[in-house]
Coordinates of C-alpha atoms in Angstrom, one line a residue:
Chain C
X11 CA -26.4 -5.8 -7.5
X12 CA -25.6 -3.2 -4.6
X13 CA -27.9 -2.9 -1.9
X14 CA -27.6 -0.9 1.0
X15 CA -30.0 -2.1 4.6
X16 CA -30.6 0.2 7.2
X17 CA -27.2 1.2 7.1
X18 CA -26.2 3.7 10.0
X19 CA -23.0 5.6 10.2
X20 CA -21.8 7.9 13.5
X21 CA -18.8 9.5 13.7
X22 CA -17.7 11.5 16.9
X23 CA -21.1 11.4 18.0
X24 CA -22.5 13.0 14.9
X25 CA -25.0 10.8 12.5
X26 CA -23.5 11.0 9.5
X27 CA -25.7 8.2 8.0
X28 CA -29.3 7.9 9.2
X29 CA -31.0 4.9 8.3
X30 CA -30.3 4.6 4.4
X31 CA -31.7 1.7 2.6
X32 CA -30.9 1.8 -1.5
X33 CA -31.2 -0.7 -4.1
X34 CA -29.1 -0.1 -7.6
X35 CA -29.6 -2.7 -10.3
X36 CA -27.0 -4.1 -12.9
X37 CA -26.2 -2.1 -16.0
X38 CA -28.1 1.2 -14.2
X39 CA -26.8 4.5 -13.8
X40 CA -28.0 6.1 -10.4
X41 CA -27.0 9.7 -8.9
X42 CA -27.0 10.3 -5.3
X43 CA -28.0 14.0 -5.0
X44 CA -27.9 16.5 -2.5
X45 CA -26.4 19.3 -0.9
X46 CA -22.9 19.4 0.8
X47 CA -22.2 17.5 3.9
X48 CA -25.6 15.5 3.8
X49 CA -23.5 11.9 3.4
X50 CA -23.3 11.6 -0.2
X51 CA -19.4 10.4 -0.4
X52 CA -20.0 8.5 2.7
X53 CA -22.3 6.2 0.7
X54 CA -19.6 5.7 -2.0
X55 CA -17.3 4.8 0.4
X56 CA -19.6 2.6 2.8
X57 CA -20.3 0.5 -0.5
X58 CA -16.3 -0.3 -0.8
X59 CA -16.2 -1.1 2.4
X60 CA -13.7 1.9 3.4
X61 CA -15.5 2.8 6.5
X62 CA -16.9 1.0 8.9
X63 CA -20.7 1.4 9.8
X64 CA -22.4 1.0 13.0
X65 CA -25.6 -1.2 11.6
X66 CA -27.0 -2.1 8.5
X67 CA -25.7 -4.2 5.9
X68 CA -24.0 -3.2 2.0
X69 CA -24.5 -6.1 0.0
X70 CA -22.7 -6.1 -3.1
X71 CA -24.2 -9.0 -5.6
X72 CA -25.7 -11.0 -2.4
X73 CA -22.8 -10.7 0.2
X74 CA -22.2 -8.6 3.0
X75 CA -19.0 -6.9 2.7
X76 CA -19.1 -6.2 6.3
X77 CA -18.9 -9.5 7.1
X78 CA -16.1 -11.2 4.5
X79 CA -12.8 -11.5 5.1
X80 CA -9.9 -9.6 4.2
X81 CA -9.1 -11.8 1.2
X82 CA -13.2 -12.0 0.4
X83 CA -13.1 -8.3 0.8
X84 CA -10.4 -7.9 -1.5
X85 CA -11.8 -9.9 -4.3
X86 CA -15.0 -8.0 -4.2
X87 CA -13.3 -4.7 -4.5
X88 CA -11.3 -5.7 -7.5
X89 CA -15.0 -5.8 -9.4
X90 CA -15.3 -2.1 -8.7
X91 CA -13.6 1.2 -9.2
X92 CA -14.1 4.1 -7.6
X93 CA -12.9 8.0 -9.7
X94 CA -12.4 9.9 -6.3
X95 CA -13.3 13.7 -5.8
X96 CA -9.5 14.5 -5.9
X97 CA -8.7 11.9 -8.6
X98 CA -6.3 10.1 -6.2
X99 CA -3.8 9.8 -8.9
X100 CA 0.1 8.5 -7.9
X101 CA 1.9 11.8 -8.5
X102 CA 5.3 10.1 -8.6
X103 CA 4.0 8.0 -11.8
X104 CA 3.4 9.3 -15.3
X105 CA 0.2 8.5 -16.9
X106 CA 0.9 5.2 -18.4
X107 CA 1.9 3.7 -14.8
X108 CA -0.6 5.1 -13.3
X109 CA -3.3 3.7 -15.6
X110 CA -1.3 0.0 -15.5
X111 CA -0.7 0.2 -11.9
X112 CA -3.6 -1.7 -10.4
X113 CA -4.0 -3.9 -13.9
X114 CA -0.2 -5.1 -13.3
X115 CA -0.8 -6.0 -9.6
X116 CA -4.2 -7.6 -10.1
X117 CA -4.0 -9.4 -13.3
X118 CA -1.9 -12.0 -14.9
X119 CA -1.6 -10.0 -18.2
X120 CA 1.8 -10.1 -20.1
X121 CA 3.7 -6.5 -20.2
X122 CA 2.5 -6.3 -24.0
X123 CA -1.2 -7.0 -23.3
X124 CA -1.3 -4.6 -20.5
X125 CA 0.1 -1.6 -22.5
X126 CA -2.1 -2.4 -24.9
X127 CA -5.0 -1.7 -22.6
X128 CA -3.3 0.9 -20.9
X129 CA -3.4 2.5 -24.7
X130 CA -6.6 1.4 -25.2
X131 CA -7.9 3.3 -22.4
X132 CA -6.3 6.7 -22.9
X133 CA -7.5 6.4 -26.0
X134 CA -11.4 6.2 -25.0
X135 CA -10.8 9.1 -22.7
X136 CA -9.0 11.0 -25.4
X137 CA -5.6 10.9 -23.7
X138 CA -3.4 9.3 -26.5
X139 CA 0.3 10.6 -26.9
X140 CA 0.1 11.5 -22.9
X141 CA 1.7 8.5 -21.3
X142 CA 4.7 10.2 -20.6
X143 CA 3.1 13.0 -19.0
X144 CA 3.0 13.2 -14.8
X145 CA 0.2 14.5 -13.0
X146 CA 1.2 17.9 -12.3
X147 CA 1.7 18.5 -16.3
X148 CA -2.4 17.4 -16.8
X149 CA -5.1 19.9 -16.4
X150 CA -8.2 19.6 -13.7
X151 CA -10.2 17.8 -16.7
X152 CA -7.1 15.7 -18.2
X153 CA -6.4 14.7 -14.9
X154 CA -10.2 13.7 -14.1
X155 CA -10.3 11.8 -17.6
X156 CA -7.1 10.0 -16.3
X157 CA -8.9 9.1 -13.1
X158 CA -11.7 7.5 -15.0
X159 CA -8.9 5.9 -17.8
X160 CA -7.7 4.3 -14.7
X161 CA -10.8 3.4 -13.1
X162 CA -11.4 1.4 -16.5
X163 CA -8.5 -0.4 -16.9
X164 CA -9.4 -3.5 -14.6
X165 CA -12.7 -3.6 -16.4
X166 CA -14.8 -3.6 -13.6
X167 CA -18.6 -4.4 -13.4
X168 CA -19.3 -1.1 -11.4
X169 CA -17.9 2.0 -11.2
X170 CA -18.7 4.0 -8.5
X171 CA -17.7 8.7 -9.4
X172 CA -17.4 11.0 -6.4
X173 CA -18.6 14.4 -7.8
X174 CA -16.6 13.7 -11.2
X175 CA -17.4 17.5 -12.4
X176 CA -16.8 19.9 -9.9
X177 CA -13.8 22.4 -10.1
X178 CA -13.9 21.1 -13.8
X179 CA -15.2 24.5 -16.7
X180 CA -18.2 23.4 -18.8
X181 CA -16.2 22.1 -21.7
X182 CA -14.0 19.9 -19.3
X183 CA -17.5 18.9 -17.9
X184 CA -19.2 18.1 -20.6
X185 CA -16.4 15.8 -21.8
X186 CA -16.7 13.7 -18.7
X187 CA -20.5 13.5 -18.4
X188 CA -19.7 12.1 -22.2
X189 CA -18.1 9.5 -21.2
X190 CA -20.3 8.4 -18.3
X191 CA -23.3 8.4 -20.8
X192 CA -20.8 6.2 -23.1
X193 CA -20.1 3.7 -20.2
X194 CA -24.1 3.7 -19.2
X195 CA -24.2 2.7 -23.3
X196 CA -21.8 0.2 -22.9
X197 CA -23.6 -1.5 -19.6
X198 CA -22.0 -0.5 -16.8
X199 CA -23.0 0.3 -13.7
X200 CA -22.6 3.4 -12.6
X201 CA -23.1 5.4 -9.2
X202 CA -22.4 9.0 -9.8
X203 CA -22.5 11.0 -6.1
X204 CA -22.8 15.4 -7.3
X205 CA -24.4 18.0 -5.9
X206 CA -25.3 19.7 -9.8
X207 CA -28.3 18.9 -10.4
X208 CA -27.8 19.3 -14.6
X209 CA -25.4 17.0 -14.4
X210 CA -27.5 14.4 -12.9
X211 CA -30.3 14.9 -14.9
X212 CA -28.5 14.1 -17.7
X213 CA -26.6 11.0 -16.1
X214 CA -29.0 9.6 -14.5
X215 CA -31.4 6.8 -15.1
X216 CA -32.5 6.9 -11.2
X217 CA -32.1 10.1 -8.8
X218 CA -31.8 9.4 -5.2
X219 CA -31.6 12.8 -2.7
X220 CA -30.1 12.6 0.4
X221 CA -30.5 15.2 3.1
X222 CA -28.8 15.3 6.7
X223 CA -27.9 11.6 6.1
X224 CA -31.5 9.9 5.2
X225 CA -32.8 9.0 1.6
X226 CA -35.4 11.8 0.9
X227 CA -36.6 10.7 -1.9
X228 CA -35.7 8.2 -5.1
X229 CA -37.6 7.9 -8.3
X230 CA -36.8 8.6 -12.5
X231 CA -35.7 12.3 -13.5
X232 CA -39.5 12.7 -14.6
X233 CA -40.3 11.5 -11.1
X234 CA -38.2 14.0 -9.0
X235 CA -39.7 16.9 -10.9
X236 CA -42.9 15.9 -10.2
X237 CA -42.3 15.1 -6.3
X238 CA -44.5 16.9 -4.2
X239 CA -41.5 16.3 -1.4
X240 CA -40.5 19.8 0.5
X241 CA -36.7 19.3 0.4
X242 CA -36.7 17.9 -3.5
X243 CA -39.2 20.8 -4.4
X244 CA -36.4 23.1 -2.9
X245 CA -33.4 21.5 -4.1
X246 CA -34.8 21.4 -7.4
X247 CA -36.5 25.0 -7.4
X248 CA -33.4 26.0 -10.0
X249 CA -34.3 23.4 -12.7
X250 CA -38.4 24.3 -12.2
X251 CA -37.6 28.0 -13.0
X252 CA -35.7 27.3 -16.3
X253 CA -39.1 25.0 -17.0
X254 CA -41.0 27.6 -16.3
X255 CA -38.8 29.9 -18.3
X256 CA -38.7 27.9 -21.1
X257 CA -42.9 27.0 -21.3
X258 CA -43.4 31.2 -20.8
X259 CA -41.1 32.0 -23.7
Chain F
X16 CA -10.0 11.5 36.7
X17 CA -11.0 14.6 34.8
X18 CA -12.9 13.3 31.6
X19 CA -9.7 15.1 29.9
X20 CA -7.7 13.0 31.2
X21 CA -9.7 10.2 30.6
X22 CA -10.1 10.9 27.2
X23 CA -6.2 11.6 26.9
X24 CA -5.6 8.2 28.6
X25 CA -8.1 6.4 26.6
X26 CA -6.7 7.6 22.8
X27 CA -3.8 6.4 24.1
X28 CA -4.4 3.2 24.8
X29 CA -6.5 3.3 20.8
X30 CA -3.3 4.1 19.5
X31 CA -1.2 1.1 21.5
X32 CA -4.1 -1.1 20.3
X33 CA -3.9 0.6 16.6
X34 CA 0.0 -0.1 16.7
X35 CA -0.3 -2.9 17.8
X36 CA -2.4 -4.2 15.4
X37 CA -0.1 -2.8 12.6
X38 CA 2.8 -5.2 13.7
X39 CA 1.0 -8.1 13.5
X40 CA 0.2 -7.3 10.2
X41 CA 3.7 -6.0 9.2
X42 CA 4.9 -9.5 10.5
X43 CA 1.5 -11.1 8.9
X44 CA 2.7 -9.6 5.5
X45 CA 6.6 -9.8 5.7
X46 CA 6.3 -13.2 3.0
X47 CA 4.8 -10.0 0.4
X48 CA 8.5 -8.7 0.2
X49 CA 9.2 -10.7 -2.8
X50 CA 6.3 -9.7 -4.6
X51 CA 7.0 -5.8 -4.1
X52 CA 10.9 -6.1 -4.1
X53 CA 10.6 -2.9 -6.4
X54 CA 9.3 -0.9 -4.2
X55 CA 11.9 -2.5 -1.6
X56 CA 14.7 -1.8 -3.5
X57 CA 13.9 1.9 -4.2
X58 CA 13.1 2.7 0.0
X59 CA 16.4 0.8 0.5
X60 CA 18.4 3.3 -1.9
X61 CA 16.3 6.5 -0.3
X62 CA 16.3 4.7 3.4
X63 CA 20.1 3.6 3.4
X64 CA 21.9 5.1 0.8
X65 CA 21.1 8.3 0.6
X66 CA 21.5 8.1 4.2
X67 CA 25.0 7.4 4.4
X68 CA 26.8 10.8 4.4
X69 CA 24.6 11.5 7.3
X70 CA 25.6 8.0 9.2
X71 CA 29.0 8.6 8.8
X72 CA 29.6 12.3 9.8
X73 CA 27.1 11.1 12.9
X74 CA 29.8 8.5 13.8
X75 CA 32.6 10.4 13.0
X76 CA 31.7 13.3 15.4
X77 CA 30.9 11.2 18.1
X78 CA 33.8 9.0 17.8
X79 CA 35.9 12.8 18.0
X80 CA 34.0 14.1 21.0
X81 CA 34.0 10.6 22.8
X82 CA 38.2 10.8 22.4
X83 CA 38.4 14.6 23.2
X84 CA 36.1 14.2 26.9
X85 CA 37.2 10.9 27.7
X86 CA 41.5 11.9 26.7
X87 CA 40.8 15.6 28.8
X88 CA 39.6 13.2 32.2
X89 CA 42.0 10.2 31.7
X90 CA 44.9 12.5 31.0
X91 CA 45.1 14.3 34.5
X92 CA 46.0 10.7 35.3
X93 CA 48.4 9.9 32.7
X94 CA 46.3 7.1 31.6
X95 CA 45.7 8.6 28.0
X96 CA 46.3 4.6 26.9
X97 CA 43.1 4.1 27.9
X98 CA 41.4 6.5 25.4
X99 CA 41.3 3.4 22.3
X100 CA 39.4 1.3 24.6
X101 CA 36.7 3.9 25.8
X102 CA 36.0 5.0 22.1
X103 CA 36.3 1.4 20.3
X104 CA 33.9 0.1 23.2
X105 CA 31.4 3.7 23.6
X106 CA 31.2 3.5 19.5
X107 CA 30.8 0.1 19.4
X108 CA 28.4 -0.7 22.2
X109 CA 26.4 2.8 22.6
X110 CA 27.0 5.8 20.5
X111 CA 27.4 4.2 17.4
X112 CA 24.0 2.7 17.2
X113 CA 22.1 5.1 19.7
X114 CA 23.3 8.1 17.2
X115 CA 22.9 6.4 14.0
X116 CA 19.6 5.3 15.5
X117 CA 18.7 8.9 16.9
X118 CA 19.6 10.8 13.3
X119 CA 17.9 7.8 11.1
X120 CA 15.0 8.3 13.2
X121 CA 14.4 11.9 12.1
X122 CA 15.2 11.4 8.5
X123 CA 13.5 8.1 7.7
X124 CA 10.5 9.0 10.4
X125 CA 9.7 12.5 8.4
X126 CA 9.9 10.7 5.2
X127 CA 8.2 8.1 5.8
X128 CA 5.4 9.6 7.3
X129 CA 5.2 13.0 5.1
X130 CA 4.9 10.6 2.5
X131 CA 2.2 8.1 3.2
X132 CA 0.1 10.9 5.0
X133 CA 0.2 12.9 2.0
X134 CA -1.0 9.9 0.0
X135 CA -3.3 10.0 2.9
X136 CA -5.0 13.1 2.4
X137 CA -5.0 13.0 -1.3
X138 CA -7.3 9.4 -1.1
X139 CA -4.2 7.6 -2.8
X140 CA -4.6 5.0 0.3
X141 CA -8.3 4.9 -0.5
X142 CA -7.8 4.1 -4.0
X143 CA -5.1 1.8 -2.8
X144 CA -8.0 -0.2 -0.6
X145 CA -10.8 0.6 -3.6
X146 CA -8.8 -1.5 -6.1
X147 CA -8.1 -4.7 -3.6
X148 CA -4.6 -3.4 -2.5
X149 CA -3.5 -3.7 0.7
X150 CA -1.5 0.1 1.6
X151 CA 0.2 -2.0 4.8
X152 CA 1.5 -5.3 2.1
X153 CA 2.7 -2.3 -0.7
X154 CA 3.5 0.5 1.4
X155 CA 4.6 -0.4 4.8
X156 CA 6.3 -3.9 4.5
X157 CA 8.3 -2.1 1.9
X158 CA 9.7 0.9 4.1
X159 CA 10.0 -1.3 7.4
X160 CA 12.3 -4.4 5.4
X161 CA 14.0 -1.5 3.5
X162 CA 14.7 0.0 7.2
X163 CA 16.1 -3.3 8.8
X164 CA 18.0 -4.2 5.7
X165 CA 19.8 -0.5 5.7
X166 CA 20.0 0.3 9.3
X167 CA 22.4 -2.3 10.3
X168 CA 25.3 -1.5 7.4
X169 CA 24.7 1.6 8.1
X170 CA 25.4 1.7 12.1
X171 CA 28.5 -0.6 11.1
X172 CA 29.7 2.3 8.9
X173 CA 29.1 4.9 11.4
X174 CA 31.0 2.7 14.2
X175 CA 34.1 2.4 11.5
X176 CA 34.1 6.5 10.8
X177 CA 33.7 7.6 14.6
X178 CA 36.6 5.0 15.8
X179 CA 39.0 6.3 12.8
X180 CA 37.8 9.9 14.3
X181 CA 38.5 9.0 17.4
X182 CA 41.8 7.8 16.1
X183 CA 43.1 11.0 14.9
X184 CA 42.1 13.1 17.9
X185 CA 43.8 10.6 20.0
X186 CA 47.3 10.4 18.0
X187 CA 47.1 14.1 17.1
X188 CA 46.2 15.6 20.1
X189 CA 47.0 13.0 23.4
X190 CA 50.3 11.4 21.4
X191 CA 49.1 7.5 21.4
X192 CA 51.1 5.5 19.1
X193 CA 48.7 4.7 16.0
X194 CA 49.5 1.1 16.2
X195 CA 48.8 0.7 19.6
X196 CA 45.6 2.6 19.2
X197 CA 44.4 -0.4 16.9
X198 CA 45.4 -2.9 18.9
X199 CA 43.6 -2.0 22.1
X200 CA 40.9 -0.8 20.0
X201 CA 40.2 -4.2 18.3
X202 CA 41.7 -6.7 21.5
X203 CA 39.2 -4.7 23.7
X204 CA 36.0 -5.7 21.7
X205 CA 34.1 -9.3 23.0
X206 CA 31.6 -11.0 21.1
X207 CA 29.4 -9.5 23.2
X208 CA 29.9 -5.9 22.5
X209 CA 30.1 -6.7 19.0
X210 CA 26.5 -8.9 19.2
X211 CA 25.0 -6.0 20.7
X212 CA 25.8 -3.3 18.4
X213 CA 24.7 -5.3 15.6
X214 CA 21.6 -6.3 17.0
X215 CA 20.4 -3.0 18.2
X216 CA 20.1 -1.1 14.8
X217 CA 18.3 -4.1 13.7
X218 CA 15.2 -3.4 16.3
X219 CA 15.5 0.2 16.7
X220 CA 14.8 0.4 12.4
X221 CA 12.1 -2.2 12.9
X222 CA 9.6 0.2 15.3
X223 CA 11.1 3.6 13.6
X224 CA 9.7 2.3 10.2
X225 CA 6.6 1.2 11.6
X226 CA 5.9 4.1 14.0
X227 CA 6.5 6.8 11.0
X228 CA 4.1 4.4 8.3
X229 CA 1.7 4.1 11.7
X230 CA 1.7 8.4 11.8
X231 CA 1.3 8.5 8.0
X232 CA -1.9 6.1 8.1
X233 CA -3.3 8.1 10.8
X234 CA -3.3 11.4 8.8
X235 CA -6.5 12.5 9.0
X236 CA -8.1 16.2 7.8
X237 CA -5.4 18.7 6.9
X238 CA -1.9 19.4 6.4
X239 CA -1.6 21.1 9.6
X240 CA -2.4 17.3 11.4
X241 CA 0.8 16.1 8.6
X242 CA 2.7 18.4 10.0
X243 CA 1.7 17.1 13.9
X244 CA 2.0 13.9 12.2
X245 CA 5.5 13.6 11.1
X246 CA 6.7 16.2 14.8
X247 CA 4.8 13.3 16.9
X248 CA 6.7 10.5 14.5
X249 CA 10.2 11.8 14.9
X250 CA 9.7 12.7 18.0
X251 CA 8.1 9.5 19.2
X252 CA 10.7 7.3 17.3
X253 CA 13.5 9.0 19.0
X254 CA 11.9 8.2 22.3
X255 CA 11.1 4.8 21.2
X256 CA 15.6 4.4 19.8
X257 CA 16.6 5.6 23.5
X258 CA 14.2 3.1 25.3
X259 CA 15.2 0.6 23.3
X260 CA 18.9 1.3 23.8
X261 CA 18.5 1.4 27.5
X262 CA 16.4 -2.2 28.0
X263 CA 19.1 -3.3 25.4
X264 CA 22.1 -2.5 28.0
X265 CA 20.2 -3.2 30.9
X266 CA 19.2 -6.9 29.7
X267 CA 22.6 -7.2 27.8
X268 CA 24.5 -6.7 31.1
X269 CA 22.3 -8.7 33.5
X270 CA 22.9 -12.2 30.8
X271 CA 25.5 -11.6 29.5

């Protein structure tokens, strides 16, 4: 479904991308792992097609979106949506708009059908009796749950979360890693991009860890742990302790 | 050439390039209008309405200053009749548009680029892209119609407040008969004068609502580059109005 060639990325003479090559499959949920500053959100954004690499290819569903035109381009982008770090929300719109905006100017739906799935939506990301709300009146996790609300709207066939969790307390997190596991339920394709390892683990069907821009390693949960990689032994030293804790107790 | 320089010279010539490429789109996209017409609407009421008190005390104080300097010289001569004709044809032909332009630059220039570089830095124009919208076809073509429509109504108001200011500094202070005033004022004016000052708001809003949504786009990294952002976007429009206004006279007066 996605697939990512050799794809190289240099920006003011630093690599930012080294190389990556990454396959994720339909219905999957894969988290891109690693520390910050090693290229995870560059990914993200290299697979809409919002920067422009200097080789490799990003193939969404066969075609190169590198090499499409604007209106090709376009067309493919309206299958995904994208919940950005800083939720990206239109501050000057309340939370109804904001939810219908991209499902009025993409769709044909009638006014009725498309507050019905504006409705529809909050209501999935337990935001009903909010749409008059603005931004600025939401918390960090209502205001995340509204990014994703958003991100469902259009119904796409992948949605792509750029560290969904962080800034957001446990309860707030917990709530959003709920509703990624209930869209992984519900066969959607998912790539999450974090740096908290708990949260992958329990997002994840495939962990990929990036370091310094290049694909360390990529496997199953159960296949991380047992890596015998340097860097993944390392980055996942935290989650081997509380093993370890919890077989000594 | 120091590679400073060099480097200097060659962003430079990236951003005539970048700009460059942004008209062509503007004009690519103009026939999107329709379909955003809200959005239209709403930069025309924030563009040109909201902008009128500012238009008209721009042209009213001209129009006073223009009667005061040119009444003081002409008067030494006796030739204070003369004072209609250098204020209906000044407001008219220059200082109408060149200070309408000047003061529309710094308002819509800051706004317009405060705003889309803040959308900018918060990813809103990277959602825009993510969900198949194009930020120049609902953002840009918006602010740079909404510009045109406004900036021309608007200079025409300024020109009508700056020759009635004129007006009463000239029958207050240098005793010209009121009627006489608005006869040489009006008699004075030729198709031409009145061509040109209609035609130079018209290009003068064209590159200041392009140049401030080309600033806004460009945001990059913090809000201290907004801030360099919308100081190089006034700034740069302003130069841009008084360019404009001089090529305008110059070719104006060599056809015309």
């Amino acid at each position: 479904m996605i697939e990512l060639k050799n794809v190289t990325l240099t920006i003011d003479n630093r690599e930012i991308l080294k190389n990556v090559s990454l396959s994720i499959n339909k219905g999957t949920s894969t988290v891109i792992l690693g520390p910050s500053g090693a290229g995870k959100s560059t990914i993200l954004k290299a697979i809409l097609g919002l920067i422009e690499i200097n080789s490799g290819e990003v193939l969404i569903n066969g075609a190169n979106i590198f090499s499409l035109k604007n209106d090709e381009l376009l067309r493919i982008r309206r299958k995904i949506a994208m919940v950005f770090q800083a939720n990206a929300l239109f501050d000057s719109l309340n939370v109804e708009d904001n939810v219908a905006y991209f499902l009025a100017y993409n769709s044909k739906l009638t006014s009725k059908q498309i507050k019905d799935r504006v409705d529809e939506v909050l209501s999935f990301v337990n935001l009903e009796g909010t749409q008059d709300l603005f931004p600025d009146q939401l918390s960090g996790g209502m205001k995340k749950r509204l990014a994703i609300a958003r991100a469902l709207a259009t119904d796409p066939e992948i949605i792509l979360f750029d560290e969904p969790t962080t800034g957001l307390d446990p309860i707030n997190s917990k709530a959003v890693l709920d509703l990624i596991n209930r869209l992984k339920a519900a066969g959607t394709t998912s790539v999450i991009v974090t740096h908290i390892l708990n949260d992958a683990i329990s997002i994840g069907d495939v962990l990929t860890v990036i370091n310094d821009g290049q694909i360390v390693a990529s496997g199953s949960v159960k296949e991380m742990l047992q890596s015998k990689n340097k860097f993944v032994k390392d980055f996942f030293y935290e989650i081997f302790q509380d093993i370890t804790l919890i077989q000594t107790t | 050439m120091k590679p400073q320089r060099f480097n200097s010279f060659k962003n430079f010539l990236l951003h005539v390039h970048d700009f460059s490429s942004l008209l062509v789109e503007i004009i690519k996209n103009l026939p999107t209008v329709r379909k955003n017409h809200k959005e239209t609407l709403k930069e025309m009421y924030v563009i040109g309405t909201q902008a009128l008190l500012l238009a008209m005390l721009g042209g009213l104080f001209s129009g006073v200053i223009l009667a005061i300097e040119s009444g003081h010289s002409v008067e030494q001569f006796g030739a204070t009749m003369l004072i209609s004709r250098t204020v209906s044809l000044g407001i008219i032909r220059e200082l109408g548009p060149a200070v309408c332009g000047l003061l529309l630059a710094s308002r819509t220039g800051a706004k317009n680029t405060s705003e889309i570089g803040a959308m900018q830095l918060s990813e809103q124009i990277d959602a825009l892209k993510a969900y198949g919208i194009n930020p120049v076809e609902k953002l840009v073509v918006p602010r740079v119609v909404a510009a045109v429509l406004m900036f021309m109504p608007l200079t025409l108001i300024a020109d009508a407040t700056g020759i009635i200011g004129g007006m009463f500094v000239t029958t207050s202070t240098f005793h010209v008969d009121l009627v006489y005033f608005w006869t040489t004022a009006i008699k004075v004016l030729k198709f031409k004068d009145l061509f040109v000052g209609t035609l130079k708001p018209i290009f003068f809003s064209f590159f200041i609502g392009a140049l401030s949504c080309y600033f806004g786009l460009n945001t990059k990294g913090s809000t201290t580059n907004l801030g360099k952002n919308a100081i190089s976007s006034v700034v740069i429009s302003a130069v841009t109005v008084l360019i404009l206004d001089f090529v305008f006279t110059k070719v104006i007066w060599e056809i015309m």
